[in-house]
CSV table of C-alpha atoms in Angstrom, one decimal:
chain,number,residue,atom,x,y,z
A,1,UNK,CA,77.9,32.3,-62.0
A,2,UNK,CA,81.6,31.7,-61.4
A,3,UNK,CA,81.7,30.6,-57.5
A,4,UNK,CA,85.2,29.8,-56.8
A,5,UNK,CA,85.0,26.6,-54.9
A,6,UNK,CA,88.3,25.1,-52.8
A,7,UNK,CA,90.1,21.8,-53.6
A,8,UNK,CA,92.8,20.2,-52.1
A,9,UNK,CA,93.8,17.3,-52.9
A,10,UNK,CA,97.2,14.9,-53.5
A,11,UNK,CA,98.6,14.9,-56.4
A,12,UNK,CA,101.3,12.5,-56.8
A,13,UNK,CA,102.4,12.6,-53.4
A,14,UNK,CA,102.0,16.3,-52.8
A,15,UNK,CA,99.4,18.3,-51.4
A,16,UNK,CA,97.7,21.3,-53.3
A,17,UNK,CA,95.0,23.4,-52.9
A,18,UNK,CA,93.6,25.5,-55.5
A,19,UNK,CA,90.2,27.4,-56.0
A,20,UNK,CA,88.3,26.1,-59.2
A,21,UNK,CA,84.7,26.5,-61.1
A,22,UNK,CA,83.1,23.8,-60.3
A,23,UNK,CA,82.4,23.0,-63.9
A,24,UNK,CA,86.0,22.6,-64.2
A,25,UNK,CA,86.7,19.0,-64.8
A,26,UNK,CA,89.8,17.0,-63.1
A,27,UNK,CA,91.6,16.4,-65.9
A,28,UNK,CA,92.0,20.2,-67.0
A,29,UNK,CA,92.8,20.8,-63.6
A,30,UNK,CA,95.6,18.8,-63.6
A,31,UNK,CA,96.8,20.0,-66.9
A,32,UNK,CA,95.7,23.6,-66.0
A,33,UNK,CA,96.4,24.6,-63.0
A,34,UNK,CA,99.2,21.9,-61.9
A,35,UNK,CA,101.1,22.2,-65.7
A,36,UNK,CA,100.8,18.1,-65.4
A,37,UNK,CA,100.5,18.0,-69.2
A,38,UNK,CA,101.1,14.2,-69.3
A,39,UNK,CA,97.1,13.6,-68.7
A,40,UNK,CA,95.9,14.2,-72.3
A,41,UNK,CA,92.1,15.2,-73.0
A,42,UNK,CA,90.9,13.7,-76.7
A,43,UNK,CA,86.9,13.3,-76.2
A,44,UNK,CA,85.6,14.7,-72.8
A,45,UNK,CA,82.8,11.8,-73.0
A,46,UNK,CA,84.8,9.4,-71.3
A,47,UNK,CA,85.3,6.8,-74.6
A,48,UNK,CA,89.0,7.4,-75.5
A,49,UNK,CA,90.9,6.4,-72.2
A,50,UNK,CA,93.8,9.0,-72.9
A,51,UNK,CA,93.0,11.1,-69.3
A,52,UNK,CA,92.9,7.8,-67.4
A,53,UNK,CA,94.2,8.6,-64.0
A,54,UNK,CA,94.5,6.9,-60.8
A,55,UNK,CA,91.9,8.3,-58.1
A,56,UNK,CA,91.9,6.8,-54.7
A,57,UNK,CA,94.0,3.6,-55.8
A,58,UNK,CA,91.3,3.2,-58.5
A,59,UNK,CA,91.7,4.2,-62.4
A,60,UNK,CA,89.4,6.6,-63.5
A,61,UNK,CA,88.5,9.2,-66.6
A,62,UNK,CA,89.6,12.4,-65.3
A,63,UNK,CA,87.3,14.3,-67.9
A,64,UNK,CA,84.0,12.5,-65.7
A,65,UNK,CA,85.2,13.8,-62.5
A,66,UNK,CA,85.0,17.3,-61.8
A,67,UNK,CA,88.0,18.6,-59.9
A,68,UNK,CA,85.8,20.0,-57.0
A,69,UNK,CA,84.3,16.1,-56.3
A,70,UNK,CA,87.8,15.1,-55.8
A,71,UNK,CA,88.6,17.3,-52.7
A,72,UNK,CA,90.0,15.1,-50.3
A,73,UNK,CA,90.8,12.8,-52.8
A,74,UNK,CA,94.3,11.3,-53.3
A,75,UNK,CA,95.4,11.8,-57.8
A,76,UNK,CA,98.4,9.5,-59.3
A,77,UNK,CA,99.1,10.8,-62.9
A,78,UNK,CA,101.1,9.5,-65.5
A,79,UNK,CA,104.1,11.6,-64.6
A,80,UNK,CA,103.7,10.4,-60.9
A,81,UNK,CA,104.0,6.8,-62.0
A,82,UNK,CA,106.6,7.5,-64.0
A,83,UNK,CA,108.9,9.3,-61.6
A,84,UNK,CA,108.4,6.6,-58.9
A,85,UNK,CA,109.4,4.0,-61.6
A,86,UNK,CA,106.2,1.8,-61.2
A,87,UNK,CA,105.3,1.9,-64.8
A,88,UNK,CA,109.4,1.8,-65.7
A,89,UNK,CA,109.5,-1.5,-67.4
A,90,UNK,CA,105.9,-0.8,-68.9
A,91,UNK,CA,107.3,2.3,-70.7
A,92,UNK,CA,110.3,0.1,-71.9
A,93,UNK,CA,108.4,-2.3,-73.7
A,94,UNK,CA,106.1,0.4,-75.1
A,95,UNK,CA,109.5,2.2,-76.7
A,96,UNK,CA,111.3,-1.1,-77.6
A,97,UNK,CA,108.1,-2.4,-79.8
A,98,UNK,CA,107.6,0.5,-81.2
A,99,UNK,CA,103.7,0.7,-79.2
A,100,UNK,CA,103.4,4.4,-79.5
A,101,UNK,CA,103.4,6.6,-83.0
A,102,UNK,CA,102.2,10.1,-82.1
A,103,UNK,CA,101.8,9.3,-78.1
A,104,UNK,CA,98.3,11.3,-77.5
A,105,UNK,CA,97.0,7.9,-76.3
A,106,UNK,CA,100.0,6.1,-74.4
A,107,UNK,CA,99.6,7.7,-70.8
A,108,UNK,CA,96.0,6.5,-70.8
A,109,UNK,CA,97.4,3.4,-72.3
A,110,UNK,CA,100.3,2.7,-69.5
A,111,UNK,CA,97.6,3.4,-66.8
A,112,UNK,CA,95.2,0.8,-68.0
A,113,UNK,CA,97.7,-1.5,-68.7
A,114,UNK,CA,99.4,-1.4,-65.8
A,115,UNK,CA,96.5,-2.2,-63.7
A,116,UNK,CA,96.0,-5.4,-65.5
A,117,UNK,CA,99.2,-6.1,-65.3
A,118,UNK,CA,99.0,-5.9,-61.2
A,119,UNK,CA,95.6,-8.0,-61.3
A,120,UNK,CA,96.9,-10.4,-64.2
A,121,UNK,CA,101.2,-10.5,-65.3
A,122,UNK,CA,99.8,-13.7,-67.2
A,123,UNK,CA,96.8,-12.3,-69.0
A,124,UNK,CA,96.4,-13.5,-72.9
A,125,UNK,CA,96.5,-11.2,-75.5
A,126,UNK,CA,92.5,-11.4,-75.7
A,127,UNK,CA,92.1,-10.7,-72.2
A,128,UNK,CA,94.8,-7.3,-72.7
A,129,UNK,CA,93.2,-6.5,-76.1
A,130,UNK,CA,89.2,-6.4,-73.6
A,131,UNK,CA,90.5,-4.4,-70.9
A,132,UNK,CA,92.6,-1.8,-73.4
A,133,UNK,CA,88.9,-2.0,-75.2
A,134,UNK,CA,88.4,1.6,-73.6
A,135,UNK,CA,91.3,3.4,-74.9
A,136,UNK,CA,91.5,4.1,-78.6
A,137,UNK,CA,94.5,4.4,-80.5
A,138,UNK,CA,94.3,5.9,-84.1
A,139,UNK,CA,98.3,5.0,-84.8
A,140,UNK,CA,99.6,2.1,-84.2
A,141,UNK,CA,96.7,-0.6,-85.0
A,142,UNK,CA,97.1,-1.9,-81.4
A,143,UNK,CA,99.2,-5.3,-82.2
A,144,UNK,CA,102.5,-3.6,-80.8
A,145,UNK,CA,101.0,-2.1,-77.3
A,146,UNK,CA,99.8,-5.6,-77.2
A,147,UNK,CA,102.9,-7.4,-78.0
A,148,UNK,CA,104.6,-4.7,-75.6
A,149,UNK,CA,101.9,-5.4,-72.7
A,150,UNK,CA,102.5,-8.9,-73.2
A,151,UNK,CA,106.1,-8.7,-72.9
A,152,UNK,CA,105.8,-6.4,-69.7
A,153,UNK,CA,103.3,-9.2,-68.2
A,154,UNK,CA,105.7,-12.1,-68.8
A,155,UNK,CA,108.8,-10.4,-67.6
A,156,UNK,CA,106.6,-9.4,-64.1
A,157,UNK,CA,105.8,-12.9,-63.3
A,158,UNK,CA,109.1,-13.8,-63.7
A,159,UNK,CA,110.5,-11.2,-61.3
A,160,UNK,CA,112.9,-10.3,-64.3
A,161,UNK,CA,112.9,-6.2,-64.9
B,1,UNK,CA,83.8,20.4,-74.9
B,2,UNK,CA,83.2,21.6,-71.8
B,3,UNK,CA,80.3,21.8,-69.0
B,4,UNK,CA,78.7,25.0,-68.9
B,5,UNK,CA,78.6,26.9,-65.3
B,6,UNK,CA,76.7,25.2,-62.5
B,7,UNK,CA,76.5,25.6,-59.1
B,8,UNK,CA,77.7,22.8,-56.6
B,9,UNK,CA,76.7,21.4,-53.6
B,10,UNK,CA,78.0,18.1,-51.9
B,11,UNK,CA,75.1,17.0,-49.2
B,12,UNK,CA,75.9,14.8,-46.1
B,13,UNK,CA,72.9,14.0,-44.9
B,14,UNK,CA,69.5,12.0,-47.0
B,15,UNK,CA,67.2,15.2,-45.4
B,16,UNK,CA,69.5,17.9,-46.5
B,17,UNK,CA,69.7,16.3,-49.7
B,18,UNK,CA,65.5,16.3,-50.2
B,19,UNK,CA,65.7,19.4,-48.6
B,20,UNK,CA,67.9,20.9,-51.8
B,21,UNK,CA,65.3,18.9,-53.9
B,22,UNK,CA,62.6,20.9,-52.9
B,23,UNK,CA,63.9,23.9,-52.7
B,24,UNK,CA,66.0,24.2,-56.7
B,25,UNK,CA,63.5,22.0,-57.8
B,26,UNK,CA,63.9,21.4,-61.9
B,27,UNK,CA,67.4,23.5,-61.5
B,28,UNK,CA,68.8,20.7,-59.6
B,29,UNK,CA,70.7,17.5,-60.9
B,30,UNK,CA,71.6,15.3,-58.9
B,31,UNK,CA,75.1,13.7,-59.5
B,32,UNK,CA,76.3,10.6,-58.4
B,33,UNK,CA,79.0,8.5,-60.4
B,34,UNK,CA,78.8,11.0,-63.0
B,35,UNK,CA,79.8,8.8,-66.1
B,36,UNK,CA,76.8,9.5,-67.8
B,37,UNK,CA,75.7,12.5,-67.0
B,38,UNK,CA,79.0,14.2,-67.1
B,39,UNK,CA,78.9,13.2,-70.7
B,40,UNK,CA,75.2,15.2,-71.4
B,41,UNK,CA,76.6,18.2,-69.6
B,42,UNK,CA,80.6,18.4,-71.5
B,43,UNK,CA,78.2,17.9,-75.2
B,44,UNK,CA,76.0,20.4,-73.0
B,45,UNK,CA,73.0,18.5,-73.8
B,46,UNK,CA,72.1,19.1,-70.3
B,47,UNK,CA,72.6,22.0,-68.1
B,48,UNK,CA,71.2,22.2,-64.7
B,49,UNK,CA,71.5,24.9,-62.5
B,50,UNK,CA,73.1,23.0,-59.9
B,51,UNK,CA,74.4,19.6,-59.0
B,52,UNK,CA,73.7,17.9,-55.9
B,53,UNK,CA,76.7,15.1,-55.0
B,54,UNK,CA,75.6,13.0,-53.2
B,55,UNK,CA,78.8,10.9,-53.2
B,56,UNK,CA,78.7,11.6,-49.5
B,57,UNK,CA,75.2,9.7,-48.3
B,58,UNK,CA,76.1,6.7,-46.2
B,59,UNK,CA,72.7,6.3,-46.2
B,60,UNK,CA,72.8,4.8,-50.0
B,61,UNK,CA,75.5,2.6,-49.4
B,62,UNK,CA,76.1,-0.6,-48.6
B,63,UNK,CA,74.9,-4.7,-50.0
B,64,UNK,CA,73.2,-6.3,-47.4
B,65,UNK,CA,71.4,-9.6,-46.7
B,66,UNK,CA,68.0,-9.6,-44.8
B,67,UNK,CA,64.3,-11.2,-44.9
B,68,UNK,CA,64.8,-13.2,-48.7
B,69,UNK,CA,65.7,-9.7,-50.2
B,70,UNK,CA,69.6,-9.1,-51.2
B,71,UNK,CA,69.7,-5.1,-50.8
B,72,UNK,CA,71.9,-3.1,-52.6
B,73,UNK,CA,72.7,0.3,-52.0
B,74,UNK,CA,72.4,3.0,-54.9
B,75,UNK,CA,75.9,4.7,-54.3
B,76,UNK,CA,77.3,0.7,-54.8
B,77,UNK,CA,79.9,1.2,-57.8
B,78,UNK,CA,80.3,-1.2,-60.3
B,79,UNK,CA,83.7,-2.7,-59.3
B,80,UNK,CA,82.1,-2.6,-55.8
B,81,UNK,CA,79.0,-4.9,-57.4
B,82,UNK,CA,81.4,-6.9,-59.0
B,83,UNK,CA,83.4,-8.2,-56.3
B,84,UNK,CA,80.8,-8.6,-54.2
B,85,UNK,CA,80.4,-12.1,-52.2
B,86,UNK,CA,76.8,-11.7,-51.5
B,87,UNK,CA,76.2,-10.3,-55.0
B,88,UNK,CA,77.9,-13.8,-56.6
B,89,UNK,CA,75.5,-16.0,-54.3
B,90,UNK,CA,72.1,-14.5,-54.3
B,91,UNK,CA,71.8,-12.5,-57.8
B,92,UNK,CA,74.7,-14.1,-60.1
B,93,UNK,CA,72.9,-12.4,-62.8
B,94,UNK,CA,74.4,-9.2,-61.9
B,95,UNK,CA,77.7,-10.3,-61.4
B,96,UNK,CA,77.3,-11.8,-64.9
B,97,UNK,CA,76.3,-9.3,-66.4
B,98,UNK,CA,78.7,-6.8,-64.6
B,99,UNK,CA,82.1,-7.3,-66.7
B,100,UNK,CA,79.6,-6.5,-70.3
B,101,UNK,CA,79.1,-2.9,-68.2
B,102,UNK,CA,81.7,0.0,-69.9
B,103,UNK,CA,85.3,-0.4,-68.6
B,104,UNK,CA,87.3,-0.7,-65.7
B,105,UNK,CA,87.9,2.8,-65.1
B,106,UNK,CA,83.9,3.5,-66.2
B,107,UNK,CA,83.0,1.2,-63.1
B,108,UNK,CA,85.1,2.4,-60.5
B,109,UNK,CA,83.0,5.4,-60.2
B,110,UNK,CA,79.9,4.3,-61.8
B,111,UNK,CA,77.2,3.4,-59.6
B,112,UNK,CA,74.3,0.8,-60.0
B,113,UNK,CA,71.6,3.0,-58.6
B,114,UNK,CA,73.0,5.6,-61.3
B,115,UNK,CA,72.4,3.3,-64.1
B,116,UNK,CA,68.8,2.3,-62.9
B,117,UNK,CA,67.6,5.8,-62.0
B,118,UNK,CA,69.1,6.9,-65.5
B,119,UNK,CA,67.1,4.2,-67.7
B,120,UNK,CA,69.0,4.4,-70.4
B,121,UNK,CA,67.5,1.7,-73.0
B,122,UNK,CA,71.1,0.0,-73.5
B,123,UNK,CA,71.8,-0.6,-69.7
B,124,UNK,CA,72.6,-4.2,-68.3
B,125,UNK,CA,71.3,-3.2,-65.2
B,126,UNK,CA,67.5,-2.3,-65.6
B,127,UNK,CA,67.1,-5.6,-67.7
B,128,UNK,CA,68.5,-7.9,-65.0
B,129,UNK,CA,66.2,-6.0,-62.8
B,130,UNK,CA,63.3,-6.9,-64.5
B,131,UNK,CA,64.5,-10.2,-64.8
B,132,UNK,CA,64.8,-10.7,-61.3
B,133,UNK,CA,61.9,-9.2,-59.8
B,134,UNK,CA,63.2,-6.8,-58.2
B,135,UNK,CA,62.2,-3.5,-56.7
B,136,UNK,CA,63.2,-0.2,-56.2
B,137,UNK,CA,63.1,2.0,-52.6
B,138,UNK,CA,62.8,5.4,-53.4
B,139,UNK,CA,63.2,8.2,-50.3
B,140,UNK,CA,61.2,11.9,-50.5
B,141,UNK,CA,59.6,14.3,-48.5
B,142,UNK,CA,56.8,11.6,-47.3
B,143,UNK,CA,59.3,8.7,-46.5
B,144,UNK,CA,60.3,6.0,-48.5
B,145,UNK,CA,58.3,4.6,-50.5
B,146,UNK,CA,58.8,0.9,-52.5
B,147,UNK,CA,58.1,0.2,-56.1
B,148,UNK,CA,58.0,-2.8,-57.9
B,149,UNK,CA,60.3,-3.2,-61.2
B,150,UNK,CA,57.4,-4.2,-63.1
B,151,UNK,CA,56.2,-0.2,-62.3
B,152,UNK,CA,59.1,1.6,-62.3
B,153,UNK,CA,60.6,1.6,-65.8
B,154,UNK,CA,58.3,3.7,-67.7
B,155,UNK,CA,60.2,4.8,-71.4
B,156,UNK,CA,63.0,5.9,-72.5
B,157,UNK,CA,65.3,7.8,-69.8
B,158,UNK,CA,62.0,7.7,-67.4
B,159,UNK,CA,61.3,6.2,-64.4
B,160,UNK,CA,58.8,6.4,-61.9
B,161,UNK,CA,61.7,8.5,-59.8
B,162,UNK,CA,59.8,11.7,-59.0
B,163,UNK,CA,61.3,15.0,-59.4
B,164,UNK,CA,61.7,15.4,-55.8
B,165,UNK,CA,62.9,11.9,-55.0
B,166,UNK,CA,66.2,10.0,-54.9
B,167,UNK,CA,66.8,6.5,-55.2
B,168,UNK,CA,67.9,4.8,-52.6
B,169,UNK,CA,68.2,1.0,-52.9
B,170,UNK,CA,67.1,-1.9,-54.9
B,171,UNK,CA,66.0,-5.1,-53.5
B,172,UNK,CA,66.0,-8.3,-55.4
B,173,UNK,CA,64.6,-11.7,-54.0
B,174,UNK,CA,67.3,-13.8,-52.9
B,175,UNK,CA,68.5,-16.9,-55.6
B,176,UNK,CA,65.9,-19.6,-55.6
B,177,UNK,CA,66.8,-23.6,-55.5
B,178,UNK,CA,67.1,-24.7,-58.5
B,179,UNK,CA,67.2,-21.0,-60.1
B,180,UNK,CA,69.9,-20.4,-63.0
B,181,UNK,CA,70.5,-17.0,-64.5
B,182,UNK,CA,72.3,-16.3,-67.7
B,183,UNK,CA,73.4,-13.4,-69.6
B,184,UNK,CA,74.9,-12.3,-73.1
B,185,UNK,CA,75.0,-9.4,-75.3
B,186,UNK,CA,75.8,-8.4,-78.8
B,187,UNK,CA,78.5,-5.3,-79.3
B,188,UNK,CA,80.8,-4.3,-81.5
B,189,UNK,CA,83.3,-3.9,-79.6
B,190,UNK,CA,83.8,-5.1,-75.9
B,191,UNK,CA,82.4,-2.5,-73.4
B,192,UNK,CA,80.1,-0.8,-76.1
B,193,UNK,CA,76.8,-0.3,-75.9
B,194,UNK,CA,74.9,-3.8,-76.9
B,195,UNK,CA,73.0,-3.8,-80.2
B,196,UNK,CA,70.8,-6.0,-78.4
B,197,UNK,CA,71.1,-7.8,-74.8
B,198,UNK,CA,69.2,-10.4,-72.6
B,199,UNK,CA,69.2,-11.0,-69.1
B,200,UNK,CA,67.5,-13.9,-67.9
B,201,UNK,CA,66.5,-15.9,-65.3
B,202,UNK,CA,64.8,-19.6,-64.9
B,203,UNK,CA,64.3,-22.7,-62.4
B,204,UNK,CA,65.6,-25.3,-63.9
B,205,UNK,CA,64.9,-29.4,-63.4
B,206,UNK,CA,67.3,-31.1,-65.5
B,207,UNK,CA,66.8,-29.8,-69.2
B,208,UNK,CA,63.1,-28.6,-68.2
B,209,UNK,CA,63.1,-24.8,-67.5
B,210,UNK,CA,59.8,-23.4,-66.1
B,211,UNK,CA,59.4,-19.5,-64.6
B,212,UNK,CA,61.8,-18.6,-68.0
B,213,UNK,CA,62.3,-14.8,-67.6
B,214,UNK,CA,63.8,-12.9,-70.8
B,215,UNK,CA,64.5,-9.5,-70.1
B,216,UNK,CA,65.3,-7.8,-73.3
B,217,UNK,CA,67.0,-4.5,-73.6
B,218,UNK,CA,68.8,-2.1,-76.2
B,219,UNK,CA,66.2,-3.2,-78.0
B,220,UNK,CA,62.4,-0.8,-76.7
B,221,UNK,CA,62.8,2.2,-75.1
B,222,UNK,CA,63.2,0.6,-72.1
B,223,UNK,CA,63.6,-3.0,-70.8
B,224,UNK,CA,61.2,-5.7,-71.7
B,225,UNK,CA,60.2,-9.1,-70.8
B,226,UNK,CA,59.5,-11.7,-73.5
B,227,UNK,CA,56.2,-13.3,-72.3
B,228,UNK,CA,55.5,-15.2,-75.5
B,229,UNK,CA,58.9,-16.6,-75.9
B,230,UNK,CA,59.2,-17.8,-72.2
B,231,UNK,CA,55.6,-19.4,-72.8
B,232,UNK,CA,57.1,-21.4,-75.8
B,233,UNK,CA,60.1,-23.2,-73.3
B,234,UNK,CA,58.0,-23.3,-69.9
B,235,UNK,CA,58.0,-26.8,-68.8
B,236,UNK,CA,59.1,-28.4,-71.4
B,237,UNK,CA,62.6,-30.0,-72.4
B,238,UNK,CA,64.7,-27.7,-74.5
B,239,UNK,CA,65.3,-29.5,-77.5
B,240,UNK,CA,65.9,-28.0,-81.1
B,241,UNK,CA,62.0,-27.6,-82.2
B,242,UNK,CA,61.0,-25.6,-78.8
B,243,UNK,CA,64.0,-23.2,-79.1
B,244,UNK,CA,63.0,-22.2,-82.5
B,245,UNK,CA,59.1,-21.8,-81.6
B,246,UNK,CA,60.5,-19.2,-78.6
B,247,UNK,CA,62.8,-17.9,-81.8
B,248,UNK,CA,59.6,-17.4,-83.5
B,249,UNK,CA,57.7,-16.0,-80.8
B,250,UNK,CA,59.8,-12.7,-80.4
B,251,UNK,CA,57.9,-11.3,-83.0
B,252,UNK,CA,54.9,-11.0,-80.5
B,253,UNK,CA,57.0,-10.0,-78.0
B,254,UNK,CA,59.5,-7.2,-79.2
B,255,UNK,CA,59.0,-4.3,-81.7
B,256,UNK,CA,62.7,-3.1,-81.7
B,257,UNK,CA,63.4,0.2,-82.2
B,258,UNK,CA,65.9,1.0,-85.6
B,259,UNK,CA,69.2,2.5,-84.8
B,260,UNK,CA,72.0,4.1,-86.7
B,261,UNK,CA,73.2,1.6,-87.6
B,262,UNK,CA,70.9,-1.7,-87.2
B,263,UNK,CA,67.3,-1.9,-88.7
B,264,UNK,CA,64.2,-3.1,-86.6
B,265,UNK,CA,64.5,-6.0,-88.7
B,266,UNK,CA,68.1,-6.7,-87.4
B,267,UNK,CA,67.6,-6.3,-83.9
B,268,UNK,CA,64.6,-8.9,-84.3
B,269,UNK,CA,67.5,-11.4,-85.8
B,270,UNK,CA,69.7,-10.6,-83.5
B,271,UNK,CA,67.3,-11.2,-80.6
B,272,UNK,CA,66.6,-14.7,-81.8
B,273,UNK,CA,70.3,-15.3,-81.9
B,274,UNK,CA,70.8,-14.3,-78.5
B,275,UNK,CA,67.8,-16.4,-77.1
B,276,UNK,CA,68.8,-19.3,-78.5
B,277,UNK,CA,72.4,-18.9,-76.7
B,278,UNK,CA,71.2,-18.0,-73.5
B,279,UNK,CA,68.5,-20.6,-73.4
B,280,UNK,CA,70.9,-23.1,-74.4
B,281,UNK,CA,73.1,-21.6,-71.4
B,282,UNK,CA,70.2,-21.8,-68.8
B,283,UNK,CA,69.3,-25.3,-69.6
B,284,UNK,CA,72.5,-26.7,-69.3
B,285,UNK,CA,73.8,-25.1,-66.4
B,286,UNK,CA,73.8,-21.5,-66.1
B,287,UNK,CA,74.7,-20.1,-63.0
């Protein structure tokens, strides 16, 4: 039963090719077979956010893709992001307010938030508490990602770091 | 957890794809956005033999304009839907209805022919179908062959989709003058599953909506139109006393299904509440 089937695919920047199960989903191939521990699996169903990844410019639950449909496919990761200092000021804010208590949620959380942030620096804090609706956090309660997405958002429209 | 072992095939072509159909028969799955089924097969509540991607078929891609119909292909994601110019002018319903559907990074693989072929009895997409006539192309061995919404949705998780066929488009008649749609849904939390949800659609002269459609779902085992209600508002003014006699009609029109967590009883309230919102919606503007 276990056909090896061929990926290759970016991963933040760099091309790799590995041979995988097919039933082997995206998200434990990145933490797997590239060691990129930084995309955490919490309920392989897709509700919890915290594998959010980017997928062709588009954020996606790495536990809903299998690895062998992204062949071809171009994968940013939390650690990518965070080496190429997109997500810099983003991570800031998180540590400052305090927005993270055991961290199993916050790389799904700077992911999301960081793409509203690029479609909306000005959004309310209704509009950041809907679009963060998709990544549970069993810590912190939510108000301090808020206040630290907020913060991020404010200081992005006005070109400040 | 995780999915048990399957087999994989990613098809190029719509023949090679029926082709597969035929031959693995009930082994097959076919896999297209994934963000449901991925789900059944990680709780390994499903576990097919092999799964056809058909991520790949230009054939079921694509929105297009042509002879009154707005066509939209089954591969269209979500985000794709929701951005859509000709989705905004000729079925606003849908892109009303589209930011209610999951989450961002749900809908940038999720597709619309995915949620319809799926029927699950929560799905936006199958009510606003409904609501606005719409029907379904479906390719197999013998051609294509068309089926009206009305047909197609036949319980819960079934469709008139045969074993052997694939989805390929949905056609909805293009927006009416004088056509408004509205749409609302009860959840718990944004991006949920609704407790109960209407899509709807009417022509509208001033306050007097006639042709009301109220396409009900989350609430049956699979989308469902609220004859009686509409009956109640057709061609009349909406004022306070006709709202509630469509508020009192759903009784004859729904017999809601109990969940977890919400009684028959509940969803029959809740129902109510929604119609009066989205009626109120349609007749003073909608969209």
């Amino acid at each position: 039963m276990s056909t090896l089937y061929p990926v290759t695919v970016t991963v933040n920047g760099s091309p790799v090719t590995r041979h995988v199960e097919a039933r082997l989903s995206l998200s434990d191939f990145l933490r797997q077979e590239l060691e990129l521990t930084g995309t955490h699996v919490g309920c392989e169903q897709g509700v919890c956010g915290a594998c959010t990844v980017r997928l062709d410019g588009r954020i996606t639950r790495s536990c809903l893709v299998f690895a062998v449909q992204a062949d071809g496919g171009e994968i940013e990761t939390v650690e990518g992001l965070s080496d190429n200092g997109e997500i810099d000021d983003l991570q800031t804010a998180f540590h400052e307010r305090n927005a993270l208590q055991c961290g199993y949620c916050t790389p799904g959380m700077l992911i999301t938030a960081n793409e509203l942030l690029k479609k909306n620096p000005s959004a309310s804090r209704a509009e950041i508490r809907e679009e963060l609706s998709g990544n549970y956090c069993r810590c912190t309660g939510y108000h301090a990602i808020v206040d630290a997405v907020e913060t991020t958002g404010r200081q992005r429209q006005g070109g400040a770091k | 957890m995780k999915a048990p072992s399957f087999d994989y095939v990613k098809v190029q072509s719509l023949p090679e794809l029926l082709g597969v159909l035929v031959e693995r028969g009930d082994d097959a799955k076919i896999i297209a956005g994934g963000q449901s089924l991925v789900p059944t097969l990680n709780m390994r509540l499903s576990a097919p033999e092999i799964l056809i991607d058909i991520n790949g078929l230009e054939e079921l891609k694509g929105i297009a304009v042509a002879d009154g119909y707005l066509r939209i292909g089954a591969l269209t994601r979500h985000y794709e839907l929701g951005r859509s110019d000709e989705v905004a002018a000729h079925a606003p319903l849908l892109a009303q209805a589209l930011p209610h559907i999951a989450h961002e990074a749900i809908r940038s693989r999720g597709t619309f022919g995915g949620s319809i072929a799926n029927a699950d009895p929560a799905a936006e997409l199958p009510a606003c179908l409904l609501a606005l006539r719409g029907r379904l192309v479906i390719a197999g061995q013998n051609g294509e062959r068309t089926v009206d919404v009305a047909d197609f949705f036949h319980g819960l998780y079934e469709t008139a989709i045969e074993p052997e066929e694939v989805l390929v488009a949905a056609e909805i008649p293009v927006l009416g003058g004088g056509e408004r749609a509205a749409f609302d849904e009860l959840v718990m939390r944004h991006g949920d599953y609704a407790i109960v949800g209407l899509a709807a659609m009417a022509k509208a002269d001033g306050e007097i909506l006639s042709d009301v459609r109220l396409s009900f779902f989350s609430v049956e085992g699979k989308p469902v139109l609220a004859a009686a209600a509409a009956d109640a508002v057709n061609g009349k003014p909406l004022n306070e006393e006709v709202l509630q006699a469509a508020q009192a009609a759903l009784e004859n029109d729904l017999d809601p299904l109990s969940d977890l967590y919400n009684t028959a009883a509940t969803k029959l309230h809740l129902a109510r509440v929604l119609t009066g919102r989205v009626l109120s919606k349609l007749a003073s503007g909608g969209a």
